[in-house]
């Protein structure tokens, strides 16, 4: 089946519904951590180019049907430094996988109720950064009450914290900082009806081609000059379309739902925005193994360019961000790094010139 699930951004009337208690898929805000003890280290969340702390971009809740994947979330982080943005290069991104069995020490085995008012988030067992919500090994030297992941985030948060630093009980609640945290939205997943139609058309075309080959083998097709244009279209109507550039296909596939920010198709193929031969072919040929079990990776979902509109950050740009994860979603503890490929419309050769 060629079925794809699409993700759309929706503003939440109450951000508490996007806490880890409700296993959300979301864009921006602070991460809703799944595993609450073995959090990603500050080193894991540093940009590979400039070593600055990356910003939380989004997370998808995507459970597997096995014992140790009852809960499963994928987290994507990105560096916001404009100097780290390079065409067809994802070194300024990090993607992490976390998962838990149904019976675990953090969450109830009962599904959380979604009626009435939302309950508070399940608290982390580790201190979190007041600015970004990630693991915070550093503490304010004056009040000893507020924690940070880095000196950069401590400086960014000082305008808020200085108002009550040193008070009897410093406030642990702070407003989000636009330079650190992206605007927050829920990601709502819906089945892509156009992909089902495309799947049927693909099967119809395959049937027509098989019919033509059967006629050809039996000598019933005659000379091509004797076949009408309408008859040729029946068998080869989409052949020319397949040869068109990837960008044309990208626009065609997304035209019905232009607001999509995520396309999810575990084990499928990404919808590339440009010709892979001119952009990321070498990366696809050398796709790494799972960093934990050394097994193969598969495509799971992609982040679309429409997401950029919601981030309100002109320093960021991409065509497609494709996330590849362990085929088995192997058993882990804490958070393990997966693989990501960023494709831009600019060809690699053009970027170098």
C-alpha positions as CSV (number, residue, x, y, z in Angstrom):
1,X,0.0,0.0,0.0
2,X,1.2,3.5,-0.8
3,X,-0.6,5.0,2.2
4,X,0.9,8.0,4.0
5,X,-0.1,9.7,7.2
6,X,0.1,13.5,7.1
7,X,0.9,15.7,10.1
8,X,-0.7,19.2,10.5
9,X,0.0,21.8,13.1
10,X,-2.8,22.9,15.4
11,X,-2.6,25.5,18.1
12,X,-3.5,23.9,21.5
13,X,-6.0,25.7,23.7
14,X,-4.2,24.3,26.7
15,X,-0.5,23.5,26.5
16,X,-0.9,21.0,29.4
17,X,-2.4,18.6,26.9
18,X,1.0,18.5,25.2
19,X,2.9,17.2,28.3
20,X,4.5,13.8,28.4
21,X,1.5,12.4,30.4
22,X,-0.5,12.4,27.1
23,X,2.3,11.1,24.8
24,X,2.0,14.0,22.3
25,X,3.2,14.6,18.8
26,X,4.2,18.2,18.8
27,X,6.2,21.0,17.2
28,X,8.2,23.5,19.3
29,X,7.9,24.3,23.0
30,X,10.0,22.2,25.4
31,X,10.4,18.4,24.8
32,X,7.9,16.1,26.4
33,X,10.4,13.6,27.5
34,X,9.3,9.9,27.4
35,X,12.0,8.2,29.4
36,X,12.5,10.5,32.5
37,X,15.7,9.3,34.0
38,X,18.3,8.6,31.3
39,X,17.8,11.9,29.5
40,X,20.0,12.9,26.5
41,X,23.3,14.5,27.7
42,X,24.2,18.1,26.8
43,X,26.9,16.6,24.6
44,X,24.3,14.7,22.6
45,X,22.3,17.9,22.0
46,X,25.3,20.0,20.9
47,X,25.6,21.0,17.2
48,X,28.3,19.0,15.5
49,X,29.4,22.1,13.7
50,X,29.5,24.9,16.3
51,X,29.0,22.9,19.6
52,X,26.1,25.2,20.7
53,X,23.1,23.7,22.3
54,X,20.5,22.8,19.7
55,X,16.8,23.7,19.8
56,X,14.1,21.2,20.2
57,X,12.2,21.1,16.8
58,X,9.6,18.4,17.1
59,X,8.6,15.0,18.3
60,X,6.4,12.2,17.0
61,X,4.7,9.5,19.1
62,X,5.0,6.4,17.0
63,X,4.6,3.1,18.9
64,X,5.5,-0.3,17.6
65,X,3.5,-3.4,18.1
66,X,5.9,-5.3,20.4
67,X,6.5,-5.6,24.1
68,X,9.3,-3.1,24.5
69,X,7.9,-0.4,22.1
70,X,4.5,0.1,23.7
71,X,5.4,3.8,24.1
72,X,7.8,5.2,21.5
73,X,8.8,8.8,20.6
74,X,11.2,10.3,18.0
75,X,12.7,13.7,18.8
76,X,14.4,16.1,16.3
77,X,16.7,18.9,17.4
78,X,18.3,21.6,15.2
79,X,21.0,24.2,15.6
80,X,19.7,27.8,14.9
81,X,23.0,29.3,14.1
82,X,22.8,30.6,10.5
83,X,26.5,29.7,9.9
84,X,25.7,26.0,10.5
85,X,23.1,25.8,7.7
86,X,24.6,24.0,4.7
87,X,22.8,22.6,1.7
88,X,22.2,18.8,1.7
89,X,24.1,18.5,5.0
90,X,22.4,17.5,8.3
91,X,25.3,18.0,10.7
92,X,23.3,20.7,12.5
93,X,20.5,18.2,13.3
94,X,20.1,15.4,15.7
95,X,17.3,12.8,15.9
96,X,16.8,10.6,19.0
97,X,14.6,7.6,19.7
98,X,13.1,6.6,23.1
99,X,10.8,3.8,24.0
100,X,9.2,2.0,27.0
101,X,7.2,-1.1,27.6
102,X,3.6,-0.8,28.9
103,X,4.8,-1.7,32.4
104,X,7.4,0.9,33.4
105,X,8.3,3.1,36.4
106,X,7.2,6.4,34.9
107,X,3.6,6.0,33.6
108,X,0.4,4.2,34.5
109,X,-0.6,1.2,32.5
110,X,-4.0,2.8,32.1
111,X,-4.6,5.1,29.2
112,X,-4.7,8.7,30.3
113,X,-8.2,10.2,30.4
114,X,-8.7,13.0,27.9
115,X,-11.9,14.5,29.4
116,X,-12.0,17.3,31.9
117,X,-8.9,19.4,32.6
118,X,-5.5,18.1,31.8
119,X,-3.3,16.8,34.7
120,X,0.2,18.0,35.3
121,X,3.2,16.5,33.4
122,X,4.9,13.5,34.9
123,X,8.0,15.1,36.5
124,X,11.5,14.3,35.3
125,X,13.8,12.5,37.7
126,X,16.6,14.9,36.6
127,X,16.9,18.7,36.7
128,X,15.8,20.4,33.5
129,X,17.0,23.6,31.9
130,X,14.7,26.6,32.8
131,X,15.2,27.9,29.2
132,X,14.8,24.9,27.0
133,X,13.6,21.9,29.1
134,X,16.6,19.7,28.4
135,X,19.0,18.0,30.9
136,X,20.5,20.7,33.1
137,X,23.8,19.9,34.9
138,X,24.5,23.6,35.8
139,X,22.9,25.6,38.6
140,X,22.5,29.3,39.1
141,X,25.5,30.2,41.4
142,X,23.4,32.8,43.4
143,X,20.1,31.1,44.2
144,X,20.9,27.5,43.6
145,X,17.3,27.0,42.6
146,X,17.4,27.3,38.8
147,X,19.2,24.9,36.5
148,X,20.6,25.3,33.0
149,X,22.0,23.1,30.2
150,X,24.6,25.7,29.2
151,X,25.9,29.1,29.9
152,X,24.3,30.3,26.7
153,X,20.8,29.4,27.9
154,X,21.6,30.9,31.3
155,X,22.5,34.2,29.8
156,X,19.3,34.1,27.6
157,X,17.2,33.4,30.7
158,X,18.8,36.0,33.0
159,X,16.4,38.8,32.0
160,X,13.6,36.8,33.5
161,X,15.5,35.1,36.4
162,X,17.2,38.2,37.8
163,X,13.8,39.6,38.9
164,X,13.6,36.9,41.7
165,X,17.1,35.4,41.8
166,X,18.1,35.1,45.5
167,X,14.5,35.2,46.7
168,X,13.5,32.8,49.4
169,X,12.1,30.5,46.7
170,X,13.0,31.4,43.1
171,X,10.2,30.8,40.6
172,X,10.8,27.7,38.6
173,X,8.1,28.7,36.0
174,X,9.3,31.0,33.2
175,X,8.0,32.3,29.9
176,X,9.4,30.8,26.8
177,X,12.3,32.5,25.1
178,X,11.7,32.9,21.3
179,X,15.5,32.8,20.7
180,X,15.7,29.4,22.5
181,X,12.2,27.8,22.1
182,X,10.1,27.6,18.9
183,X,6.4,28.3,19.0
184,X,4.4,25.3,20.2
185,X,1.8,23.4,18.2
186,X,0.2,20.0,18.4
187,X,0.9,17.8,15.4
188,X,-2.3,16.1,14.4
189,X,-2.0,13.0,12.1
190,X,-4.5,12.2,9.4
191,X,-4.5,9.6,6.6
192,X,-3.6,11.0,3.2
193,X,-6.6,10.2,1.0
194,X,-4.6,11.3,-2.2
195,X,-2.0,8.6,-1.5
196,X,-4.7,5.9,-1.5
197,X,-5.9,7.2,-4.9
198,X,-2.3,7.2,-6.2
199,X,-1.9,3.6,-5.0
200,X,-5.0,2.5,-7.0
201,X,-3.8,4.4,-10.1
202,X,-0.4,2.7,-9.8
203,X,-2.0,-0.7,-9.6
204,X,-4.2,0.2,-12.6
205,X,-1.2,1.3,-14.6
206,X,0.7,-1.9,-13.7
207,X,-2.3,-4.0,-14.9
208,X,-2.4,-2.1,-18.2
209,X,1.3,-2.6,-18.7
210,X,1.0,-6.4,-18.0
211,X,-1.9,-6.5,-20.5
212,X,0.2,-4.8,-23.2
213,X,3.1,-7.2,-22.6
214,X,0.7,-10.1,-22.9
215,X,-0.5,-8.7,-26.3
216,X,3.1,-8.1,-27.4
217,X,4.1,-11.7,-26.6
218,X,1.2,-13.0,-28.6
219,X,2.0,-10.8,-31.6
220,X,-1.3,-8.9,-31.3
221,X,0.0,-5.4,-30.9
222,X,1.0,-4.9,-34.5
223,X,3.3,-2.0,-35.5
224,X,3.3,1.1,-33.2
225,X,2.3,3.2,-36.2
226,X,-1.0,1.4,-36.2
227,X,-1.8,2.1,-32.6
228,X,-3.9,5.1,-31.8
229,X,-2.6,7.9,-29.5
230,X,-5.5,7.1,-27.0
231,X,-4.5,3.4,-27.0
232,X,-0.8,4.4,-26.3
233,X,-1.9,6.6,-23.4
234,X,-3.8,3.7,-21.9
235,X,-0.6,1.8,-21.6
236,X,2.1,4.5,-21.3
237,X,0.1,7.5,-20.1
238,X,2.2,8.1,-17.1
239,X,5.6,7.2,-18.5
240,X,6.6,10.7,-19.4
241,X,5.4,11.9,-16.0
242,X,7.8,9.5,-14.3
243,X,10.7,11.1,-16.1
244,X,9.8,14.6,-14.9
245,X,11.9,16.3,-12.2
246,X,11.4,15.3,-8.6
247,X,10.2,18.8,-7.8
248,X,7.3,18.6,-10.1
249,X,6.3,15.3,-8.5
250,X,6.7,16.9,-5.0
251,X,4.4,19.7,-5.9
252,X,1.8,17.3,-7.4
253,X,1.9,15.0,-4.3
254,X,1.5,17.9,-1.8
255,X,-0.9,20.1,-3.8
256,X,-4.1,18.7,-2.2
257,X,-2.7,19.3,1.4
258,X,-0.2,22.2,1.2
259,X,-0.3,22.8,5.0
260,X,1.2,19.4,5.8
261,X,4.4,19.6,8.0
262,X,5.1,15.9,8.4
263,X,4.7,12.9,6.1
264,X,4.8,9.5,7.9
265,X,5.3,6.2,6.1
266,X,7.4,3.7,8.1
267,X,9.3,1.4,5.8
268,X,8.3,3.5,2.7
269,X,10.1,6.0,0.5
270,X,10.6,9.7,1.2
271,X,9.0,12.2,-1.1
272,X,12.1,14.0,-2.2
273,X,11.9,17.6,-3.3
274,X,14.8,17.4,-5.8
275,X,16.7,14.9,-7.9
276,X,18.6,12.8,-5.5
277,X,21.5,12.2,-8.0
278,X,22.3,16.0,-7.9
279,X,21.9,16.3,-4.1
280,X,22.1,13.4,-1.7
281,X,22.8,10.3,-3.7
282,X,26.1,9.5,-1.9
283,X,24.3,9.8,1.5
284,X,21.6,7.3,0.4
285,X,24.2,4.8,-0.8
286,X,26.1,4.9,2.5
287,X,23.2,4.9,4.9
288,X,24.6,3.8,8.2
289,X,23.5,0.9,10.4
290,X,21.6,1.3,13.7
291,X,24.0,3.0,16.2
292,X,22.8,0.5,18.9
293,X,22.2,-2.9,17.4
294,X,24.1,-2.4,14.1
295,X,20.9,-3.6,12.2
296,X,19.6,-1.8,9.1
297,X,17.7,1.5,9.1
298,X,14.5,2.3,7.3
299,X,12.7,5.5,6.4
300,X,10.1,6.5,8.9
301,X,9.0,10.1,8.4
302,X,9.9,13.4,6.8
303,X,9.6,17.0,7.9
304,X,8.2,19.3,5.2
305,X,9.3,22.8,4.2
306,X,5.9,24.1,5.4
307,X,7.1,23.7,9.0
308,X,9.5,26.6,8.4
309,X,6.6,29.0,8.2
310,X,5.6,28.2,11.8
311,X,9.1,28.5,13.3
312,X,9.5,32.2,12.7
313,X,13.3,31.8,12.2
314,X,14.8,33.2,9.0
315,X,18.1,31.5,9.6
316,X,16.7,28.0,9.0
317,X,16.0,26.4,5.6
318,X,15.5,23.0,4.2
319,X,13.7,21.2,1.4
320,X,13.0,17.9,3.0
321,X,14.3,16.4,6.3
322,X,14.0,12.6,6.2
323,X,14.3,10.5,9.3
324,X,15.6,7.0,9.2
325,X,15.3,4.6,12.2
326,X,16.2,1.1,13.2
327,X,14.0,-1.4,11.3
328,X,13.5,-3.5,14.5
329,X,13.3,-0.4,16.7
330,X,15.7,-2.4,18.9
331,X,15.4,-2.5,22.6
332,X,17.2,0.4,24.3
333,X,17.4,2.3,27.6
334,X,17.2,6.1,27.5
335,X,17.7,7.7,24.2
336,X,19.6,6.5,21.1
337,X,20.6,8.5,18.1
338,X,19.0,7.7,14.7
339,X,19.9,9.0,11.3
340,X,18.6,12.0,9.3
341,X,19.2,13.3,5.7
342,X,18.5,16.9,4.8
343,X,17.8,17.6,1.1
344,X,17.7,21.0,-0.4
345,X,16.8,22.1,-3.9
346,X,20.3,23.5,-4.4
347,X,22.5,20.8,-5.9
348,X,25.7,19.9,-4.1
349,X,27.8,21.0,-7.0
350,X,26.1,24.4,-7.0
351,X,26.7,24.8,-3.3
352,X,30.4,24.2,-3.7
353,X,30.9,26.7,-6.5
